[in-house]
Amino acid sequence: MGGLDDHGGIIGDWMAPSPSPRSFFAAMLGETDVGSRTVPEPPKFDNNNDGGFTFPGPNRQVMSEIGDENQSGQMGNQVMKSGEFGEQKPSSRAGLVERMAARAGHNAPRLNTDIVKPSDASQNQQSQSPYLTIPPGLSPTSLLDSPVFLSNSLAQPSPTTGKFQFPPNGNSNGNGRSSLMFSDSSNRSKDNFFEEPNNTSFAFKPFPNSAPFLRGHVNPSPPFMSAQSFQHNEAFVQSEKQFQPQKIEPNQNYSLPIGNLEGSQKHLKEHHDDDADQRTSGDIANANSASADDGYNWRKYGQKQVKGSEYPRSYYKCTHPNCPVKKKVERSHEGHITEIIYKGAHNHPKLGPNRRSGNGSSGVLSDMQGDVNEQGGNSVDGSSVWGASMQHKGSNNWGQESNLEVTSSGLIMQGQNSGQFESSDAVDGSTTFSNDEEEDDRATHGSVSLGYDGEGDESESKRRRHTCQAPKKYFKEWQRGCIVVNVGNVTGDEDEEEHINPEKGPSLLIILLLSFPIAK
DNA sequence: AGCCTTTGACCAGCG
DNA sequence: TCGCTGGTCAAAGGC
């Protein structure tokens, strides 16, 4: 069993202790000109880009509120000072892939981001822009299935889903593991990827079906939630539990979900269908039920109007015997999913089509959940990383079945339909992901808002001043080891009680739980 | 018949 | 101890 040191090593191989989203994307794209940005361009909400989803590019000064270069440099220094992450030197211009290659001694295929560029790149200068525009055909899930989000043994072969395999790495034991995302168990499924002679590059293939979602229609219920985080967490669990007798080997012929990307495509399409249903019929329940199942069956066992939530929260259990997976779902009055919190990992393969497919409200939930559970699907013993991390607080029963002693960690990405990364009033990655319970406020700051509130009349600078407290909540959930996926509008208004307002238009709020250490 | 959702009640944790 | 809150149970009814 790996200890906490292992975890740190895992994490450290891949990212700074407090990686900022921009560095995160920088790593993804192999561009690490992270600290060199001066003044960030105003976020661009491309209204003409037929729904192109704009993420900040690697150069985006996410921490713009506090982010002058000095501070960025200070952050970098902090990163350097954290000994176990010594390889993450801010001076390094090498991208993640290059670092991987350097470390592993192979030529890591570089992520082909050409496809990510908008077709009219020459016009909008997106290619030079600090923003990364995801064209309509490319789902955020696809993007987030980046090399840093690997270890989905269920996903299609790709350097991002972890199906492509990495050669055995001499460093891949203990603190030398290439990353948390590429943790032990998943390594087995990836160990050969870069040995493939022709794998010199990888291009994300956009899914036409995903376009409707990206256009930001009514229903901000994308399935691209925290699939990667689940991947990671799942891998983390497996890493911790690699000696579990019931371990499901990623390489096994396992009738598990087809894959993340494919699943995403499916779910995206389904969501779009849901949207249509909702818009046309107004029957939310029917619209929800119109979505296809994700291979897991869910039974709603409760619903409650929780105080902190505008909308009632529904409780679902996986109907598979002995499967501990549960999920909490909040949805708006219109049926838009505003928050999903998953707990546990499936200890069984997907069950195939829901017996009552097309019936019941769990369907739409499953849409989003599907990608996630596809990650957890090959977890074992019903243990869950979230459960494990829950033990940090021990005040939540979710996941208590896990006896893992792990530190969960994560990156919280909060987004809205523009896809622009927007700094909160103080985005400080170095503190955002610290584990101090008292730093919930920092969690707010640390959330990276893809901020566009859909109202359009509020300047970015004004929005930036806002302090949406919602991420604080999510950070808490994250600390508790729960997967939190929130889809909806962040109003950004301090005075507003509700921060998630799907009724204000297309938007999405994604909480991605990744792999940043919680160091109690 | 089996599985689902709904919904009020119950329970446990917390301040 | 009490009230609040969130999570779960279980009966009832629908599909």
mmCIF file of C-alpha atoms in Angstrom, chain A residues 299-512:
data_model
loop_
_atom_site.group_PDB
_atom_site.id
_atom_site.type_symbol
_atom_site.label_atom_id
_atom_site.label_comp_id
_atom_site.label_asym_id
_atom_site.label_seq_id
_atom_site.Cartn_x
_atom_site.Cartn_y
_atom_site.Cartn_z
ATOM 1 C CA ARG A 299 -33.289 4.131 -7.551
ATOM 2 C CA LYS A 300 -34.434 7.274 -5.980
ATOM 3 C CA TYR A 301 -34.778 6.750 -2.319
ATOM 4 C CA GLY A 302 -35.431 10.186 -1.076
ATOM 5 C CA GLN A 303 -35.889 13.776 -1.818
ATOM 6 C CA LYS A 304 -35.485 16.691 0.419
ATOM 7 C CA GLN A 305 -35.463 20.388 0.237
ATOM 8 C CA VAL A 306 -32.242 21.274 1.860
ATOM 9 C CA LYS A 307 -31.827 24.636 3.293
ATOM 10 C CA GLY A 308 -28.738 25.606 1.469
ATOM 11 C CA SER A 309 -30.130 24.679 -1.836
ATOM 12 C CA GLU A 310 -32.677 26.421 -3.848
ATOM 13 C CA TYR A 311 -33.959 23.250 -5.285
ATOM 14 C CA PRO A 312 -34.915 19.954 -3.766
ATOM 15 C CA ARG A 313 -32.239 17.407 -3.554
ATOM 16 C CA SER A 314 -32.869 13.928 -4.691
ATOM 17 C CA TYR A 315 -31.065 10.909 -3.404
ATOM 18 C CA TYR A 316 -30.296 8.012 -5.599
ATOM 19 C CA LYS A 317 -28.761 4.673 -5.022
ATOM 20 C CA CYS A 318 -27.283 2.336 -7.491
ATOM 21 C CA THR A 319 -29.633 -0.549 -7.646
ATOM 22 C CA HIS A 320 -26.945 -3.099 -8.119
ATOM 23 C CA PRO A 321 -26.710 -5.379 -5.103
ATOM 24 C CA ASN A 322 -24.121 -4.272 -2.650
ATOM 25 C CA CYS A 323 -23.151 -1.375 -4.789
ATOM 26 C CA PRO A 324 -22.537 1.534 -2.498
ATOM 27 C CA VAL A 325 -22.756 4.249 -5.070
ATOM 28 C CA LYS A 326 -25.101 7.031 -4.305
ATOM 29 C CA LYS A 327 -25.681 10.353 -5.736
ATOM 30 C CA LYS A 328 -27.387 13.483 -4.724
ATOM 31 C CA VAL A 329 -28.923 15.579 -7.369
ATOM 32 C CA GLU A 330 -30.304 19.008 -7.219
ATOM 33 C CA ARG A 331 -32.251 20.315 -10.058
ATOM 34 C CA SER A 332 -33.991 23.504 -10.776
ATOM 35 C CA HIS A 333 -37.651 23.931 -11.121
ATOM 36 C CA GLU A 334 -37.191 23.578 -14.807
ATOM 37 C CA GLY A 335 -35.531 20.307 -14.341
ATOM 38 C CA HIS A 336 -32.050 21.533 -14.980
ATOM 39 C CA ILE A 337 -29.538 19.755 -12.951
ATOM 40 C CA THR A 338 -27.802 22.244 -10.820
ATOM 41 C CA GLU A 339 -25.673 20.005 -8.730
ATOM 42 C CA ILE A 340 -24.737 16.407 -8.557
ATOM 43 C CA ILE A 341 -22.725 14.874 -5.837
ATOM 44 C CA TYR A 342 -21.538 11.373 -6.285
ATOM 45 C CA LYS A 343 -20.459 9.098 -3.630
ATOM 46 C CA GLY A 344 -18.758 5.808 -3.938
ATOM 47 C CA ALA A 345 -17.620 3.748 -6.807
ATOM 48 C CA HIS A 346 -19.388 1.022 -8.594
ATOM 49 C CA ASN A 347 -18.163 -2.393 -7.715
ATOM 50 C CA HIS A 348 -19.733 -3.929 -10.721
ATOM 51 C CA PRO A 349 -19.729 -3.453 -14.421
ATOM 52 C CA LYS A 350 -22.409 -1.604 -16.114
ATOM 53 C CA LEU A 351 -25.626 -3.437 -16.107
ATOM 54 C CA GLY A 352 -26.657 -2.610 -19.553
ATOM 55 C CA PRO A 353 -29.789 -0.793 -20.518
ATOM 56 C CA ASN A 354 -31.955 0.247 -17.748
ATOM 57 C CA ARG A 355 -34.846 -2.009 -17.402
ATOM 58 C CA ARG A 356 -36.971 1.015 -17.252
ATOM 59 C CA SER A 357 -35.104 3.061 -19.678
ATOM 60 C CA GLY A 358 -37.004 6.102 -20.505
ATOM 61 C CA ASN A 359 -38.876 5.975 -17.331
ATOM 62 C CA GLY A 360 -38.057 7.711 -14.186
ATOM 63 C CA SER A 361 -36.191 10.813 -13.429
ATOM 64 C CA SER A 362 -32.967 9.093 -12.831
ATOM 65 C CA GLY A 363 -32.353 8.941 -16.487
ATOM 66 C CA VAL A 364 -31.171 12.411 -16.970
ATOM 67 C CA LEU A 365 -29.157 12.127 -13.919
ATOM 68 C CA SER A 366 -27.584 9.098 -15.270
ATOM 69 C CA ASP A 367 -26.632 11.074 -18.244
ATOM 70 C CA MET A 368 -24.319 13.135 -16.296
ATOM 71 C CA GLN A 369 -23.505 10.442 -13.987
ATOM 72 C CA GLY A 370 -22.637 8.105 -16.708
ATOM 73 C CA ASP A 371 -19.301 9.506 -17.533
ATOM 74 C CA VAL A 372 -18.479 9.595 -13.968
ATOM 75 C CA ASN A 373 -19.485 6.178 -13.119
ATOM 76 C CA GLU A 374 -17.709 4.893 -16.064
ATOM 77 C CA GLN A 375 -14.710 5.859 -14.160
ATOM 78 C CA GLY A 376 -15.781 4.405 -10.975
ATOM 79 C CA GLY A 377 -17.095 1.399 -12.661
ATOM 80 C CA ASN A 378 -13.977 -0.559 -12.307
ATOM 81 C CA SER A 379 -13.251 0.482 -8.871
ATOM 82 C CA VAL A 380 -13.284 -2.285 -6.440
ATOM 83 C CA ASP A 381 -14.802 -3.297 -3.239
ATOM 84 C CA GLY A 382 -17.150 -0.453 -3.224
ATOM 85 C CA SER A 383 -14.403 1.702 -1.972
ATOM 86 C CA SER A 384 -14.275 5.130 -3.209
ATOM 87 C CA VAL A 385 -11.785 7.818 -3.194
ATOM 88 C CA TRP A 386 -14.471 10.121 -2.107
ATOM 89 C CA GLY A 387 -15.227 7.869 0.686
ATOM 90 C CA ALA A 388 -11.645 7.772 1.530
ATOM 91 C CA SER A 389 -11.292 11.433 1.464
ATOM 92 C CA MET A 390 -14.389 11.700 3.456
ATOM 93 C CA GLN A 391 -12.434 10.478 6.316
ATOM 94 C CA HIS A 392 -10.755 13.739 6.481
ATOM 95 C CA LYS A 393 -13.730 15.096 8.152
ATOM 96 C CA GLY A 394 -15.367 11.973 9.292
ATOM 97 C CA SER A 395 -18.572 13.786 9.700
ATOM 98 C CA ASN A 396 -20.174 12.409 6.703
ATOM 99 C CA ASN A 397 -21.277 8.915 6.292
ATOM 100 C CA TRP A 398 -20.787 8.961 2.648
ATOM 101 C CA GLY A 399 -18.069 6.590 1.855
ATOM 102 C CA GLN A 400 -17.375 5.377 5.267
ATOM 103 C CA GLU A 401 -17.079 1.959 3.886
ATOM 104 C CA SER A 402 -13.750 2.925 2.654
ATOM 105 C CA ASN A 403 -10.860 2.337 4.884
ATOM 106 C CA LEU A 404 -8.395 4.036 2.736
ATOM 107 C CA GLU A 405 -6.099 6.517 4.164
ATOM 108 C CA VAL A 406 -5.649 8.784 1.343
ATOM 109 C CA THR A 407 -5.613 12.390 0.812
ATOM 110 C CA SER A 408 -7.944 13.524 -1.767
ATOM 111 C CA SER A 409 -7.207 16.558 -3.633
ATOM 112 C CA GLY A 410 -8.739 18.463 -6.357
ATOM 113 C CA LEU A 411 -8.988 21.291 -8.640
ATOM 114 C CA ILE A 412 -12.205 23.090 -8.697
ATOM 115 C CA MET A 413 -13.141 24.518 -11.955
ATOM 116 C CA GLN A 414 -16.168 26.573 -12.013
ATOM 117 C CA GLY A 415 -17.489 27.461 -15.307
ATOM 118 C CA GLN A 416 -20.231 29.153 -17.080
ATOM 119 C CA ASN A 417 -21.342 29.081 -20.552
ATOM 120 C CA SER A 418 -18.842 31.397 -21.958
ATOM 121 C CA GLY A 419 -16.206 29.046 -20.949
ATOM 122 C CA GLN A 420 -13.994 31.856 -20.050
ATOM 123 C CA PHE A 421 -11.939 31.461 -17.031
ATOM 124 C CA GLU A 422 -12.632 34.237 -14.760
ATOM 125 C CA SER A 423 -10.768 34.921 -11.697
ATOM 126 C CA SER A 424 -12.714 35.336 -8.617
ATOM 127 C CA ASP A 425 -11.905 38.215 -6.454
ATOM 128 C CA ALA A 426 -8.805 36.474 -5.423
ATOM 129 C CA VAL A 427 -7.734 33.394 -7.135
ATOM 130 C CA ASP A 428 -4.813 32.059 -5.371
ATOM 131 C CA GLY A 429 -3.945 28.616 -6.354
ATOM 132 C CA SER A 430 -1.385 28.295 -3.685
ATOM 133 C CA THR A 431 -3.972 28.581 -1.046
ATOM 134 C CA THR A 432 -7.011 27.504 -2.839
ATOM 135 C CA PHE A 433 -6.279 23.910 -2.513
ATOM 136 C CA SER A 434 -4.862 23.863 0.847
ATOM 137 C CA ASN A 435 -6.769 21.688 3.120
ATOM 138 C CA ASP A 436 -7.357 23.944 5.986
ATOM 139 C CA GLU A 437 -10.948 23.870 6.833
ATOM 140 C CA GLU A 438 -10.745 27.484 7.638
ATOM 141 C CA GLU A 439 -9.787 28.252 4.167
ATOM 142 C CA ASP A 440 -13.110 27.704 2.674
ATOM 143 C CA ASP A 441 -13.121 31.255 1.687
ATOM 144 C CA ARG A 442 -10.065 30.617 -0.256
ATOM 145 C CA ALA A 443 -11.859 27.920 -1.961
ATOM 146 C CA THR A 444 -14.084 30.549 -3.306
ATOM 147 C CA HIS A 445 -11.151 32.405 -4.504
ATOM 148 C CA GLY A 446 -9.618 29.373 -5.875
ATOM 149 C CA SER A 447 -12.527 28.403 -7.945
ATOM 150 C CA VAL A 448 -11.917 29.200 -11.480
ATOM 151 C CA SER A 449 -14.989 30.655 -12.872
ATOM 152 C CA LEU A 450 -15.775 30.348 -16.462
ATOM 153 C CA GLY A 451 -17.656 33.409 -15.955
ATOM 154 C CA TYR A 452 -20.422 34.608 -17.991
ATOM 155 C CA ASP A 453 -23.611 35.059 -16.247
ATOM 156 C CA GLY A 454 -25.653 35.040 -19.338
ATOM 157 C CA GLU A 455 -27.015 38.468 -18.757
ATOM 158 C CA GLY A 456 -24.508 40.150 -20.891
ATOM 159 C CA ASP A 457 -24.873 43.547 -19.383
ATOM 160 C CA GLU A 458 -22.351 43.082 -16.731
ATOM 161 C CA SER A 459 -18.827 43.817 -17.528
ATOM 162 C CA GLU A 460 -16.255 41.283 -16.796
ATOM 163 C CA SER A 461 -14.540 43.619 -14.455
ATOM 164 C CA LYS A 462 -17.696 43.972 -12.528
ATOM 165 C CA ARG A 463 -18.290 40.317 -12.488
ATOM 166 C CA ARG A 464 -14.806 39.802 -11.378
ATOM 167 C CA ARG A 465 -15.453 41.844 -8.316
ATOM 168 C CA HIS A 466 -18.198 39.615 -7.311
ATOM 169 C CA THR A 467 -17.608 37.013 -4.800
ATOM 170 C CA CYS A 468 -19.771 34.114 -5.469
ATOM 171 C CA GLN A 469 -19.779 32.012 -2.439
ATOM 172 C CA ALA A 470 -20.985 28.944 -4.165
ATOM 173 C CA PRO A 471 -17.555 27.483 -4.749
ATOM 174 C CA LYS A 472 -17.012 27.539 -1.084
ATOM 175 C CA LYS A 473 -19.706 25.018 -0.744
ATOM 176 C CA TYR A 474 -18.246 22.888 -3.430
ATOM 177 C CA PHE A 475 -14.862 23.078 -1.939
ATOM 178 C CA LYS A 476 -16.318 21.807 1.241
ATOM 179 C CA GLU A 477 -17.893 18.987 -0.585
ATOM 180 C CA TRP A 478 -14.655 18.275 -2.247
ATOM 181 C CA GLN A 479 -12.913 18.229 1.039
ATOM 182 C CA ARG A 480 -15.461 15.815 2.228
ATOM 183 C CA GLY A 481 -14.565 13.608 -0.607
ATOM 184 C CA CYS A 482 -17.653 14.103 -2.574
ATOM 185 C CA ILE A 483 -17.742 14.661 -6.196
ATOM 186 C CA VAL A 484 -19.550 17.815 -6.801
ATOM 187 C CA VAL A 485 -20.787 18.730 -10.139
ATOM 188 C CA ASN A 486 -22.693 21.838 -10.423
ATOM 189 C CA VAL A 487 -24.327 22.971 -13.518
ATOM 190 C CA GLY A 488 -25.936 26.266 -13.599
ATOM 191 C CA ASN A 489 -25.384 29.933 -13.567
ATOM 192 C CA VAL A 490 -23.262 31.570 -11.064
ATOM 193 C CA THR A 491 -24.755 34.884 -10.609
ATOM 194 C CA GLY A 492 -21.709 36.320 -9.062
ATOM 195 C CA ASP A 493 -23.760 38.621 -6.990
ATOM 196 C CA GLU A 494 -22.667 38.759 -3.470
ATOM 197 C CA ASP A 495 -26.081 39.690 -2.356
ATOM 198 C CA GLU A 496 -27.809 36.960 -4.082
ATOM 199 C CA GLU A 497 -28.721 34.064 -2.018
ATOM 200 C CA GLU A 498 -28.637 31.712 -4.873
ATOM 201 C CA HIS A 499 -25.615 31.368 -6.944
ATOM 202 C CA ILE A 500 -26.720 28.757 -9.271
ATOM 203 C CA ASN A 501 -29.427 30.012 -11.435
ATOM 204 C CA PRO A 502 -30.032 27.888 -14.442
ATOM 205 C CA GLU A 503 -32.949 29.997 -15.348
ATOM 206 C CA LYS A 504 -30.734 32.822 -16.330
ATOM 207 C CA GLY A 505 -29.679 31.133 -19.440
ATOM 208 C CA PRO A 506 -27.199 28.676 -20.695
ATOM 209 C CA SER A 507 -24.387 28.164 -18.475
ATOM 210 C CA LEU A 508 -22.562 25.538 -16.728
ATOM 211 C CA LEU A 509 -20.703 25.250 -13.585
ATOM 212 C CA ILE A 510 -18.317 22.482 -13.349
ATOM 213 C CA ILE A 511 -16.601 21.369 -10.330
ATOM 214 C CA LEU A 512 -13.774 19.197 -11.259
#
